[in-house]
mmCIF file of C-alpha atoms in Angstrom:
data_model
loop_
_atom_site.group_PDB
_atom_site.id
_atom_site.type_symbol
_atom_site.label_atom_id
_atom_site.label_comp_id
_atom_site.label_asym_id
_atom_site.label_seq_id
_atom_site.Cartn_x
_atom_site.Cartn_y
_atom_site.Cartn_z
ATOM 1 C CA MET U 16 32.401 -129.718 -20.316
ATOM 2 C CA GLN U 17 33.903 -130.204 -23.724
ATOM 3 C CA LYS U 18 37.353 -131.667 -23.729
ATOM 4 C CA PHE U 19 39.197 -134.489 -21.748
ATOM 5 C CA ASP U 20 41.666 -131.653 -20.253
ATOM 6 C CA GLU U 21 38.444 -130.088 -18.716
ATOM 7 C CA LEU U 22 37.789 -133.276 -17.063
ATOM 8 C CA LEU U 23 41.274 -133.570 -15.915
ATOM 9 C CA ALA U 24 41.731 -130.145 -14.540
ATOM 10 C CA ASN U 25 39.013 -130.246 -12.270
ATOM 11 C CA PHE U 26 39.862 -133.535 -10.958
ATOM 12 C CA SER U 27 40.689 -134.035 -7.007
ATOM 13 C CA SER U 28 40.960 -137.059 -4.601
ATOM 14 C CA ASP U 29 42.367 -136.868 -1.786
ATOM 15 C CA LYS U 30 44.417 -140.134 -2.230
ATOM 16 C CA LYS U 31 46.215 -141.732 -4.915
ATOM 17 C CA ILE U 32 43.974 -143.727 -6.778
ATOM 18 C CA ARG U 33 45.053 -147.730 -7.229
ATOM 19 C CA ILE U 34 45.170 -149.013 -10.688
ATOM 20 C CA GLY U 35 45.757 -152.846 -10.748
ATOM 21 C CA VAL U 36 47.464 -153.271 -14.638
ATOM 22 C CA VAL U 37 46.574 -157.121 -15.365
ATOM 23 C CA CYS U 38 49.951 -158.578 -17.147
ATOM 24 C CA ALA U 39 51.897 -155.329 -17.328
ATOM 25 C CA ASN U 40 54.228 -156.856 -19.467
ATOM 26 C CA ASP U 41 54.912 -154.556 -22.524
ATOM 27 C CA GLU U 42 55.976 -151.191 -22.582
ATOM 28 C CA VAL U 43 53.087 -149.276 -24.470
ATOM 29 C CA THR U 44 50.812 -150.312 -21.035
ATOM 30 C CA ILE U 45 53.240 -149.349 -18.188
ATOM 31 C CA GLN U 46 54.233 -146.151 -20.171
ATOM 32 C CA SER U 47 50.281 -145.433 -20.392
ATOM 33 C CA VAL U 48 49.973 -145.412 -16.678
ATOM 34 C CA PHE U 49 52.916 -142.802 -16.081
ATOM 35 C CA ASN U 50 51.715 -140.746 -18.715
ATOM 36 C CA GLU U 51 52.190 -136.542 -17.637
ATOM 37 C CA LYS U 52 48.236 -136.423 -17.426
ATOM 38 C CA VAL U 53 47.388 -139.028 -15.088
ATOM 39 C CA ARG U 54 50.821 -140.478 -13.230
ATOM 40 C CA ASP U 55 50.612 -137.862 -10.572
ATOM 41 C CA TYR U 56 47.256 -139.284 -9.145
ATOM 42 C CA LEU U 57 47.541 -142.844 -9.783
ATOM 43 C CA GLU U 58 49.533 -145.875 -7.334
ATOM 44 C CA PRO U 59 49.849 -148.478 -10.174
ATOM 45 C CA ILE U 60 49.896 -152.304 -9.464
ATOM 46 C CA LEU U 61 51.420 -154.010 -11.684
ATOM 47 C CA ILE U 62 50.775 -157.397 -12.335
ATOM 48 C CA GLY U 63 52.546 -159.992 -14.530
ATOM 49 C CA ASP U 64 56.200 -161.304 -15.545
ATOM 50 C CA GLU U 65 58.431 -159.426 -12.684
ATOM 51 C CA GLU U 66 62.035 -160.022 -14.644
ATOM 52 C CA LYS U 67 60.493 -158.408 -17.886
ATOM 53 C CA ILE U 68 58.134 -155.490 -15.899
ATOM 54 C CA SER U 69 61.642 -154.999 -14.043
ATOM 55 C CA GLY U 70 63.336 -154.602 -17.222
ATOM 56 C CA ILE U 71 61.103 -152.212 -18.723
ATOM 57 C CA LEU U 72 60.715 -150.150 -15.462
ATOM 58 C CA ALA U 73 64.570 -149.917 -15.416
ATOM 59 C CA GLN U 74 64.788 -149.027 -18.796
ATOM 60 C CA LEU U 75 62.380 -146.137 -18.417
ATOM 61 C CA GLY U 76 63.585 -144.660 -14.986
ATOM 62 C CA LEU U 77 60.465 -145.530 -13.321
ATOM 63 C CA SER U 78 59.668 -147.633 -10.440
ATOM 64 C CA ALA U 79 56.145 -149.362 -9.053
ATOM 65 C CA ARG U 80 54.573 -152.163 -6.907
ATOM 66 C CA ILE U 81 55.118 -155.433 -8.773
ATOM 67 C CA VAL U 82 53.153 -158.631 -8.285
ATOM 68 C CA SER U 83 54.312 -161.807 -10.059
ATOM 69 C CA ALA U 84 52.573 -164.104 -11.988
ATOM 70 C CA ASP U 85 53.629 -166.290 -15.010
ATOM 71 C CA THR U 86 50.281 -166.536 -16.483
ATOM 72 C CA GLU U 87 47.764 -164.331 -18.129
ATOM 73 C CA GLU U 88 45.272 -167.073 -16.101
ATOM 74 C CA THR U 89 46.951 -165.599 -13.092
ATOM 75 C CA CYS U 90 47.530 -162.353 -13.426
ATOM 76 C CA ALA U 91 43.521 -162.080 -14.295
ATOM 77 C CA ALA U 92 42.904 -164.116 -10.846
ATOM 78 C CA ILE U 93 45.277 -161.483 -9.143
ATOM 79 C CA GLY U 94 43.660 -158.839 -9.991
ATOM 80 C CA VAL U 95 40.026 -159.753 -9.271
ATOM 81 C CA GLU U 96 41.444 -161.303 -6.210
ATOM 82 C CA MET U 97 43.103 -157.832 -5.072
ATOM 83 C CA VAL U 98 39.526 -155.721 -5.936
ATOM 84 C CA HIS U 99 37.899 -158.692 -3.806
ATOM 85 C CA LYS U 100 40.335 -156.831 -1.434
ATOM 86 C CA LYS U 101 39.754 -153.360 -1.973
ATOM 87 C CA GLU U 102 43.311 -153.133 -2.780
ATOM 88 C CA ILE U 103 42.641 -151.996 -5.952
ATOM 89 C CA ASP U 104 40.492 -149.176 -7.402
ATOM 90 C CA PHE U 105 39.902 -149.758 -10.830
ATOM 91 C CA LEU U 106 41.632 -152.398 -13.294
ATOM 92 C CA MET U 107 43.199 -152.306 -16.603
ATOM 93 C CA LYS U 108 44.024 -154.676 -19.351
ATOM 94 C CA GLY U 109 47.508 -155.023 -20.116
ATOM 95 C CA HIS U 110 49.044 -157.467 -22.830
ATOM 96 C CA ILE U 111 46.201 -160.600 -22.117
ATOM 97 C CA GLN U 112 43.617 -162.541 -24.388
ATOM 98 C CA THR U 113 40.599 -160.123 -23.611
ATOM 99 C CA ARG U 114 38.886 -163.509 -22.895
ATOM 100 C CA THR U 115 41.045 -164.669 -20.254
ATOM 101 C CA PHE U 116 40.736 -161.419 -18.497
ATOM 102 C CA LEU U 117 36.912 -161.127 -19.225
ATOM 103 C CA LYS U 118 36.482 -164.851 -17.954
ATOM 104 C CA ALA U 119 37.985 -164.065 -14.432
ATOM 105 C CA VAL U 120 35.889 -160.802 -14.395
ATOM 106 C CA VAL U 121 32.405 -162.541 -14.791
ATOM 107 C CA ASP U 122 33.357 -165.963 -13.072
ATOM 108 C CA ARG U 123 30.558 -166.541 -10.937
ATOM 109 C CA GLU U 124 32.161 -167.359 -7.982
ATOM 110 C CA LYS U 125 35.422 -165.112 -7.578
ATOM 111 C CA GLY U 126 34.271 -162.946 -10.101
ATOM 112 C CA ILE U 127 34.261 -159.244 -9.650
ATOM 113 C CA ALA U 128 30.698 -157.931 -12.232
ATOM 114 C CA THR U 129 27.873 -157.019 -9.987
ATOM 115 C CA SER U 130 25.103 -155.889 -12.860
ATOM 116 C CA ALA U 131 23.648 -158.674 -15.177
ATOM 117 C CA LEU U 132 25.608 -157.149 -18.344
ATOM 118 C CA LEU U 133 29.262 -156.026 -18.791
ATOM 119 C CA SER U 134 28.923 -153.374 -21.223
ATOM 120 C CA HIS U 135 31.424 -150.815 -22.971
ATOM 121 C CA VAL U 136 30.544 -147.052 -22.859
ATOM 122 C CA ALA U 137 32.972 -144.473 -24.766
ATOM 123 C CA LEU U 138 33.227 -140.827 -23.782
ATOM 124 C CA ASN U 139 34.210 -139.222 -26.795
ATOM 125 C CA GLU U 140 35.446 -135.445 -27.378
ATOM 126 C CA ILE U 141 34.080 -134.048 -30.749
ATOM 127 C CA PRO U 142 35.758 -130.975 -31.947
ATOM 128 C CA SER U 143 32.330 -130.037 -33.594
ATOM 129 C CA TYR U 144 30.068 -130.795 -30.630
ATOM 130 C CA HIS U 145 29.486 -129.040 -27.591
ATOM 131 C CA LYS U 146 30.011 -131.319 -24.890
ATOM 132 C CA LEU U 147 31.910 -134.548 -24.286
ATOM 133 C CA LEU U 148 29.118 -137.573 -25.560
ATOM 134 C CA LEU U 149 28.856 -140.573 -24.733
ATOM 135 C CA THR U 150 27.938 -143.459 -27.014
ATOM 136 C CA THR U 151 27.065 -146.957 -26.008
ATOM 137 C CA ASP U 152 27.826 -149.830 -26.933
ATOM 138 C CA GLY U 153 30.224 -150.386 -29.594
ATOM 139 C CA GLY U 154 32.803 -152.766 -28.005
ATOM 140 C CA MET U 155 31.022 -155.914 -26.134
ATOM 141 C CA VAL U 156 27.188 -156.483 -26.074
ATOM 142 C CA THR U 157 26.194 -157.399 -29.873
ATOM 143 C CA ALA U 158 22.647 -157.091 -30.073
ATOM 144 C CA PRO U 159 21.504 -155.744 -26.802
ATOM 145 C CA SER U 160 17.605 -156.625 -25.972
ATOM 146 C CA LYS U 161 15.034 -154.436 -24.397
ATOM 147 C CA ALA U 162 16.326 -155.527 -21.089
ATOM 148 C CA ASP U 163 19.716 -155.438 -21.839
ATOM 149 C CA LYS U 164 19.677 -151.327 -23.192
ATOM 150 C CA LYS U 165 18.080 -150.277 -20.135
ATOM 151 C CA ILE U 166 21.556 -151.624 -18.107
ATOM 152 C CA LEU U 167 23.477 -149.688 -20.746
ATOM 153 C CA ILE U 168 21.641 -146.736 -20.117
ATOM 154 C CA GLN U 169 21.902 -147.184 -16.201
ATOM 155 C CA HIS U 170 25.981 -147.660 -16.689
ATOM 156 C CA GLY U 171 26.012 -144.529 -19.124
ATOM 157 C CA ILE U 172 23.985 -142.460 -16.594
ATOM 158 C CA GLU U 173 26.800 -143.865 -13.910
ATOM 159 C CA VAL U 174 29.845 -142.466 -15.754
ATOM 160 C CA MET U 175 27.599 -139.752 -16.509
ATOM 161 C CA ASN U 176 26.815 -138.935 -12.806
ATOM 162 C CA LYS U 177 30.304 -139.138 -11.836
ATOM 163 C CA ILE U 178 31.823 -136.984 -14.046
ATOM 164 C CA GLY U 179 29.240 -134.462 -12.892
ATOM 165 C CA ILE U 180 26.614 -134.477 -15.201
ATOM 166 C CA LYS U 181 23.637 -134.913 -12.344
ATOM 167 C CA LYS U 182 20.574 -135.567 -15.017
ATOM 168 C CA PRO U 183 22.119 -136.552 -18.644
ATOM 169 C CA LYS U 184 20.060 -136.501 -21.520
ATOM 170 C CA VAL U 185 19.770 -139.789 -23.441
ATOM 171 C CA GLY U 186 19.001 -140.389 -27.520
ATOM 172 C CA LEU U 187 17.761 -143.741 -27.777
ATOM 173 C CA LEU U 188 19.031 -144.348 -31.878
ATOM 174 C CA ALA U 189 16.837 -144.861 -34.403
ATOM 175 C CA ALA U 190 17.098 -144.302 -38.700
ATOM 176 C CA ALA U 191 14.044 -141.249 -37.565
ATOM 177 C CA GLU U 192 12.029 -139.980 -34.841
ATOM 178 C CA LYS U 193 9.258 -142.072 -35.648
ATOM 179 C CA VAL U 194 8.374 -145.699 -34.692
ATOM 180 C CA ASN U 195 8.289 -147.761 -37.156
ATOM 181 C CA PRO U 196 6.295 -150.974 -37.059
ATOM 182 C CA LYS U 197 8.598 -153.114 -39.243
ATOM 183 C CA ILE U 198 11.778 -151.968 -36.809
ATOM 184 C CA ALA U 199 11.568 -153.549 -34.032
ATOM 185 C CA SER U 200 14.064 -151.290 -32.030
ATOM 186 C CA THR U 201 11.939 -148.085 -32.615
ATOM 187 C CA ILE U 202 9.289 -149.783 -30.833
ATOM 188 C CA GLU U 203 11.480 -151.135 -28.053
ATOM 189 C CA ALA U 204 12.581 -147.224 -27.890
ATOM 190 C CA GLU U 205 9.531 -145.600 -27.145
ATOM 191 C CA GLU U 206 8.894 -148.570 -24.960
ATOM 192 C CA ILE U 207 11.893 -147.897 -22.609
ATOM 193 C CA MET U 208 11.363 -144.079 -22.901
ATOM 194 C CA ASN U 209 8.242 -144.757 -21.461
ATOM 195 C CA GLU U 210 9.056 -146.908 -19.289
ATOM 196 C CA LEU U 211 12.153 -145.103 -17.664
ATOM 197 C CA GLN U 212 10.052 -141.833 -17.692
ATOM 198 C CA ALA U 213 7.585 -143.798 -15.486
ATOM 199 C CA GLU U 214 10.390 -145.531 -13.035
ATOM 200 C CA ALA U 215 12.887 -143.233 -12.860
ATOM 201 C CA PRO U 216 11.843 -139.451 -13.691
ATOM 202 C CA ASP U 217 14.893 -138.044 -11.792
ATOM 203 C CA SER U 218 17.732 -140.191 -13.357
ATOM 204 C CA CYS U 219 17.607 -138.928 -16.761
ATOM 205 C CA TRP U 220 16.093 -136.512 -19.916
ATOM 206 C CA ILE U 221 15.405 -139.799 -22.325
ATOM 207 C CA ASP U 222 13.643 -139.305 -25.686
ATOM 208 C CA GLY U 223 13.237 -142.275 -28.270
ATOM 209 C CA PRO U 224 13.478 -143.126 -30.812
ATOM 210 C CA ILE U 225 15.386 -140.016 -32.117
ATOM 211 C CA SER U 226 18.086 -139.887 -34.945
ATOM 212 C CA LEU U 227 21.156 -138.582 -34.513
ATOM 213 C CA ASP U 228 21.143 -135.705 -36.427
ATOM 214 C CA LEU U 229 18.241 -134.311 -34.230
ATOM 215 C CA SER U 230 19.982 -136.176 -30.858
ATOM 216 C CA LEU U 231 23.315 -133.904 -31.514
ATOM 217 C CA SER U 232 22.131 -130.612 -33.655
ATOM 218 C CA LYS U 233 19.926 -127.764 -32.256
ATOM 219 C CA GLU U 234 19.629 -126.809 -36.140
ATOM 220 C CA VAL U 235 18.238 -129.961 -37.488
ATOM 221 C CA ALA U 236 16.003 -130.024 -34.620
ATOM 222 C CA GLU U 237 14.655 -126.184 -35.065
ATOM 223 C CA ILE U 238 13.914 -127.026 -39.051
ATOM 224 C CA LYS U 239 11.832 -130.242 -37.990
ATOM 225 C CA HIS U 240 10.400 -128.202 -35.465
ATOM 226 C CA TYR U 241 11.324 -131.249 -33.130
ATOM 227 C CA ASP U 242 10.830 -129.835 -29.952
ATOM 228 C CA SER U 243 12.150 -132.223 -26.745
ATOM 229 C CA PRO U 244 15.269 -131.713 -24.265
ATOM 230 C CA VAL U 245 17.133 -134.155 -25.730
ATOM 231 C CA ALA U 246 17.660 -132.441 -29.255
ATOM 232 C CA GLY U 247 20.495 -131.243 -30.082
ATOM 233 C CA ASP U 248 22.041 -131.649 -26.387
ATOM 234 C CA ALA U 249 22.234 -135.518 -25.985
ATOM 235 C CA ASP U 250 25.154 -136.314 -23.193
ATOM 236 C CA ILE U 251 24.337 -139.887 -23.903
ATOM 237 C CA VAL U 252 23.333 -142.211 -26.639
ATOM 238 C CA VAL U 253 22.221 -145.432 -26.918
ATOM 239 C CA GLY U 254 22.291 -147.339 -30.161
ATOM 240 C CA PRO U 255 20.416 -150.693 -31.222
ATOM 241 C CA ASP U 256 23.362 -152.796 -31.663
ATOM 242 C CA ILE U 257 27.186 -153.047 -31.751
ATOM 243 C CA THR U 258 27.283 -152.586 -35.540
ATOM 244 C CA THR U 259 25.426 -149.401 -35.408
ATOM 245 C CA MET U 260 27.672 -147.858 -32.593
ATOM 246 C CA ASN U 261 31.114 -149.481 -33.436
ATOM 247 C CA VAL U 262 30.425 -147.631 -36.732
ATOM 248 C CA LEU U 263 29.518 -144.574 -34.941
ATOM 249 C CA GLY U 264 32.401 -144.658 -33.096
ATOM 250 C CA LYS U 265 34.695 -145.375 -35.515
ATOM 251 C CA SER U 266 33.288 -142.781 -37.884
ATOM 252 C CA LEU U 267 33.823 -140.240 -35.323
ATOM 253 C CA THR U 268 37.506 -140.713 -34.247
ATOM 254 C CA ILE U 269 38.819 -140.862 -38.022
ATOM 255 C CA LEU U 270 35.960 -138.942 -39.806
ATOM 256 C CA ALA U 271 35.275 -135.716 -37.050
ATOM 257 C CA GLY U 272 38.462 -136.014 -35.537
ATOM 258 C CA ALA U 273 37.644 -137.242 -31.888
ATOM 259 C CA LYS U 274 39.244 -138.065 -29.163
ATOM 260 C CA MET U 275 37.854 -141.381 -27.027
ATOM 261 C CA ALA U 276 37.874 -142.990 -23.982
ATOM 262 C CA GLY U 277 36.825 -146.427 -23.186
ATOM 263 C CA LEU U 278 35.531 -148.209 -20.171
ATOM 264 C CA ILE U 279 34.099 -151.319 -19.401
ATOM 265 C CA MET U 280 31.275 -151.177 -16.848
ATOM 266 C CA GLY U 281 29.306 -153.822 -14.676
ATOM 267 C CA ALA U 282 31.892 -154.647 -12.170
ATOM 268 C CA SER U 283 32.496 -153.827 -9.234
ATOM 269 C CA VAL U 284 35.235 -151.306 -10.226
ATOM 270 C CA PRO U 285 35.595 -149.697 -13.847
ATOM 271 C CA ILE U 286 37.616 -151.423 -15.601
ATOM 272 C CA VAL U 287 39.935 -149.425 -18.547
ATOM 273 C CA MET U 288 40.189 -151.692 -21.827
ATOM 274 C CA VAL U 289 41.152 -150.163 -24.999
ATOM 275 C CA SER U 290 42.082 -151.833 -28.179
ATOM 276 C CA ARG U 291 45.821 -152.553 -29.678
ATOM 277 C CA GLY U 292 45.098 -149.623 -32.078
ATOM 278 C CA SER U 293 44.288 -147.115 -29.869
ATOM 279 C CA THR U 294 46.756 -144.299 -29.126
ATOM 280 C CA GLU U 295 48.890 -143.430 -25.610
ATOM 281 C CA GLU U 296 46.616 -140.499 -25.251
ATOM 282 C CA GLU U 297 43.614 -142.591 -25.687
ATOM 283 C CA LYS U 298 44.674 -144.895 -22.590
ATOM 284 C CA ALA U 299 45.870 -141.956 -20.901
ATOM 285 C CA TYR U 300 41.777 -140.238 -20.954
ATOM 286 C CA SER U 301 40.249 -143.695 -20.225
ATOM 287 C CA ILE U 302 42.422 -143.973 -17.183
ATOM 288 C CA VAL U 303 40.928 -140.028 -16.394
ATOM 289 C CA VAL U 304 37.409 -141.424 -16.757
ATOM 290 C CA ALA U 305 38.292 -144.615 -14.892
ATOM 291 C CA MET U 306 39.492 -142.162 -11.856
ATOM 292 C CA TYR U 307 36.549 -140.614 -11.799
ATOM 293 C CA CYS U 308 34.377 -143.946 -11.719
ATOM 294 C CA SER U 309 36.507 -145.240 -8.932
ATOM 295 C CA LYS U 310 37.882 -142.146 -6.779
ATOM 296 C CA ARG U 311 37.900 -142.959 -3.034
ATOM 297 C CA GLY U 312 38.073 -139.719 -1.456
#
C-alpha cells in the first residue's frame, strides 16, 4: 500500500474500537476522534474535565462517554487503569504534559509497559515512494544501544505485520553501506543484521549498514551494483539515533510533502501521541494505524 486512504479502505472490524483520550479537554483533540475518516470505527471514551468536555461536545453537536477527572495525573491513571480492565483498546494523549502521561504508562506497579523500551514509530506516505515507509525512532529513544535497536526493529515489524506486511524489509541506516571501524553504528548494524538473520530469519528481510538512498532507490542500487532484497524496497528504516531520524522525518514532511502517522509502541495497547503542531489529518491517520494495531475482531 502506498497511501493511508488505502489503509483506511482495507480496514474492517466486527466491533467498535474503543479509544481512550487522556485529558480530552480541548476542541482539537475531540475533533480528531470524530474526524470523518475514523469516526464510524471508534467508540470514544473522553477522560478529563467533565464540564469542559461536555461544553465542547455540545458546541460541536457530538456525544460521547465522559469519564470525569480533575487533574492530569488522575486522567493518566484512569486511562491506564481502564486498559488493565480491558475497557480501552488504545490510548491517545490529549491536552496533558507528555511526562505526566508517560509516567503513568511506565509505572512499575500500575503501568501498562510490556516491553523493556517504549519507542516511537512513524508511518509515512511519501509521494515519491511506492509504498508506506516506517521510520524509527525519531521521537523517544535518544541514543539506542544495540539491544535497544533490536527492540525498535521488533516494534516496527509488529506494526507492519498488523497492516498486512508479513515479512517486512528492514534497512539499518548509515552514511554508507560499508562497515567503518571508526563508526560504531555501522559495526552494530552488521552485528544486528547477522544476529536477526540467525535468530528470526522469517520475521524480516534485513540489511545493514545501508545508506538511505540504497534503501529507497532501485536506480541507485542498480548504479552501485548493490544486490539486496531491501535495496530500493525498504518497509522499515532504523536510524542510529534520534537526531538522524527526527531530521529524516521532518525532511519527509516539510520538503517531500509526506504525510505521517505516529504511534508509541511497547505498551499493552498502542498509544497515539502526536505533537501539538500535528494537523487533524495526521492525528486521524495515526488513529487509523492504532486501530489496526489494536482491533479486537
